[in-house]
XYZ file of C-alpha atoms in Angstrom:
194
model
C 41.627 12.082 1.677
C 40.096 12.173 -1.801
C 41.824 9.757 -4.165
C 42.015 10.627 -7.857
C 43.146 8.571 -10.828
C 44.538 10.981 -13.435
C 45.108 9.485 -16.885
C 46.434 10.725 -20.222
C 47.560 9.241 -23.518
C 50.889 8.639 -25.203
C 51.830 10.373 -28.488
C 50.196 9.021 -31.651
C 50.227 9.471 -35.424
C 51.910 12.736 -36.442
C 52.182 14.050 -32.878
C 55.560 13.694 -31.152
C 53.921 14.787 -27.896
C 50.447 14.471 -26.471
C 49.109 17.599 -24.796
C 47.246 15.464 -22.255
C 50.432 13.818 -20.990
C 52.348 17.115 -21.051
C 49.630 18.582 -18.820
C 49.920 15.680 -16.371
C 53.705 16.080 -16.184
C 53.348 19.801 -15.530
C 50.566 19.303 -12.977
C 52.570 16.796 -10.943
C 55.598 19.123 -10.932
C 53.832 21.760 -8.829
C 50.645 20.370 -7.278
C 50.864 20.180 -3.488
C 47.186 20.080 -2.580
C 45.291 17.670 -0.358
C 44.319 15.191 -3.057
C 46.025 11.827 -3.434
C 46.835 11.656 -7.144
C 47.730 8.482 -9.063
C 48.799 9.053 -12.679
C 48.748 6.741 -15.681
C 49.775 7.109 -19.320
C 47.634 4.873 -21.488
C 48.597 3.508 -24.917
C 46.707 4.613 -28.012
C 45.351 1.091 -28.382
C 41.825 0.187 -27.314
C 42.515 -3.349 -26.097
C 45.536 -2.406 -23.987
C 43.891 0.714 -22.592
C 40.767 -1.261 -21.752
C 42.747 -3.850 -19.777
C 44.805 -1.248 -17.913
C 41.750 0.840 -17.088
C 39.884 -2.146 -15.669
C 42.921 -3.014 -13.554
C 43.356 0.567 -12.306
C 39.710 0.947 -11.337
C 39.965 -2.001 -8.976
C 41.715 0.434 -6.624
C 38.365 2.168 -6.014
C 39.360 5.804 -6.470
C 36.908 8.551 -5.593
C 37.293 10.108 -9.027
C 38.897 9.247 -12.351
C 39.874 12.275 -14.417
C 40.751 11.196 -17.926
C 42.528 13.542 -20.338
C 42.853 13.419 -24.097
C 44.226 15.616 -26.851
C 41.789 17.372 -29.180
C 43.590 18.910 -32.205
C 41.804 21.990 -33.460
C 39.809 22.644 -30.291
C 40.186 26.215 -28.995
C 39.138 25.316 -25.459
C 38.884 22.582 -22.863
C 35.899 20.306 -23.353
C 34.294 18.618 -20.367
C 32.672 15.547 -21.910
C 29.287 14.659 -20.468
C 28.454 11.416 -22.288
C 30.364 8.260 -23.177
C 28.732 6.139 -25.874
C 28.852 2.360 -26.179
C 30.285 2.720 -29.653
C 33.543 1.983 -31.471
C 34.732 3.747 -34.611
C 33.547 0.745 -36.658
C 30.016 1.091 -35.311
C 30.241 -1.961 -33.049
C 29.543 -1.648 -29.302
C 32.408 -1.414 -26.815
C 30.519 -3.790 -24.494
C 28.117 -6.109 -26.321
C 25.510 -6.184 -23.559
C 26.325 -2.790 -22.020
C 24.068 0.261 -21.742
C 23.862 2.562 -24.773
C 25.644 5.368 -22.912
C 26.849 6.608 -19.557
C 26.514 10.203 -18.460
C 29.353 11.537 -16.336
C 28.030 11.373 -12.754
C 29.814 14.586 -11.748
C 28.732 18.220 -11.673
C 30.353 19.339 -14.923
C 28.658 22.739 -14.801
C 30.313 23.466 -11.452
C 33.643 22.446 -13.016
C 32.904 24.674 -15.994
C 32.145 27.618 -13.741
C 35.451 27.198 -11.912
C 37.400 27.132 -15.171
C 35.655 30.154 -16.673
C 36.023 32.133 -13.450
C 39.774 31.457 -13.603
C 39.904 32.724 -17.185
C 40.340 29.297 -18.772
C 38.276 28.795 -21.958
C 36.057 25.723 -21.565
C 32.668 24.239 -22.369
C 30.555 21.222 -21.535
C 30.479 18.939 -24.586
C 27.897 16.250 -25.276
C 29.871 14.094 -27.696
C 33.359 12.716 -27.024
C 33.616 11.148 -30.491
C 33.813 7.394 -31.072
C 37.513 6.744 -30.551
C 39.635 6.144 -27.451
C 38.526 9.232 -25.561
C 34.875 8.245 -25.753
C 35.793 4.627 -24.966
C 37.745 5.659 -21.888
C 34.850 7.678 -20.476
C 32.338 4.924 -21.216
C 34.465 2.039 -19.950
C 35.576 3.920 -16.856
C 32.020 4.352 -15.670
C 30.985 0.882 -16.849
C 33.758 -0.908 -14.954
C 33.124 1.141 -11.828
C 29.474 0.137 -11.839
C 30.119 -3.515 -12.694
C 32.718 -3.829 -9.908
C 30.583 -1.943 -7.398
C 33.184 0.807 -7.038
C 32.495 4.384 -6.016
C 34.688 5.945 -8.727
C 33.033 8.741 -10.702
C 34.548 9.608 -14.056
C 35.254 12.812 -15.959
C 36.814 13.221 -19.384
C 38.590 16.453 -20.355
C 39.594 17.080 -23.961
C 42.590 19.433 -24.098
C 43.734 21.625 -27.004
C 47.140 21.252 -28.602
C 50.004 23.190 -27.006
C 51.573 26.186 -28.781
C 54.767 24.179 -29.301
C 52.869 21.388 -31.038
C 51.165 23.855 -33.370
C 54.416 25.690 -34.125
C 56.361 22.491 -34.758
C 53.787 21.334 -37.304
C 53.444 24.844 -38.805
C 49.697 24.694 -38.353
C 47.130 27.479 -38.179
C 45.297 25.842 -35.291
C 44.141 26.837 -31.829
C 46.335 26.014 -28.853
C 46.545 26.443 -25.089
C 49.603 26.586 -22.869
C 50.487 23.552 -20.787
C 50.489 25.584 -17.525
C 46.920 26.712 -18.235
C 45.896 23.116 -18.931
C 47.511 21.842 -15.744
C 45.819 24.637 -13.773
C 42.528 23.414 -15.247
C 43.249 19.905 -13.980
C 43.789 21.255 -10.476
C 40.621 23.346 -10.563
C 38.498 20.429 -11.742
C 40.030 17.947 -9.286
C 39.735 20.314 -6.317
C 36.224 21.266 -7.369
C 35.082 17.650 -7.536
C 36.540 16.955 -4.105
C 34.976 20.096 -2.586
C 31.595 19.368 -4.134
C 31.774 15.848 -2.716
C 32.733 16.912 0.813
């Protein structure tokens, strides 16, 4: 059985909810497929997230699917590259590689999402904050520990409720559509790996 670590983030700043965690909650309420899913909600704090991620990856999952909220994005972004870079310009790992490319077939994942009518794209820059750090560190720890885990990072739009609550003129996507995207990506990775 394919084992998947599925992570999201807690609310932060002005946001009372985090679309990534809402999607995980929804996904786990209906998913009955053949994947063994372990979920985690990470704090919006680099040091604490880094420690928890390293601990979680010791379990040697087949895949780690990391989710993050992307205010203003009109679609799901499949991040292809994690940079060894913090927001202050310092490296995440002082002697680590400059970057890690996601070792998964993101274009197959993209095709599955688009075929299902879910707006998505492959993105080549996950920023320099926690989302980028999570993708980079996930692959770094897997390699350093000799684990087989392959990592994916999905940036999710805000939900309609988040946009309405803040009275914003911003793009959004329903939580059920986001959780369907999680299932399509997870099942696609497992099928591609079989």
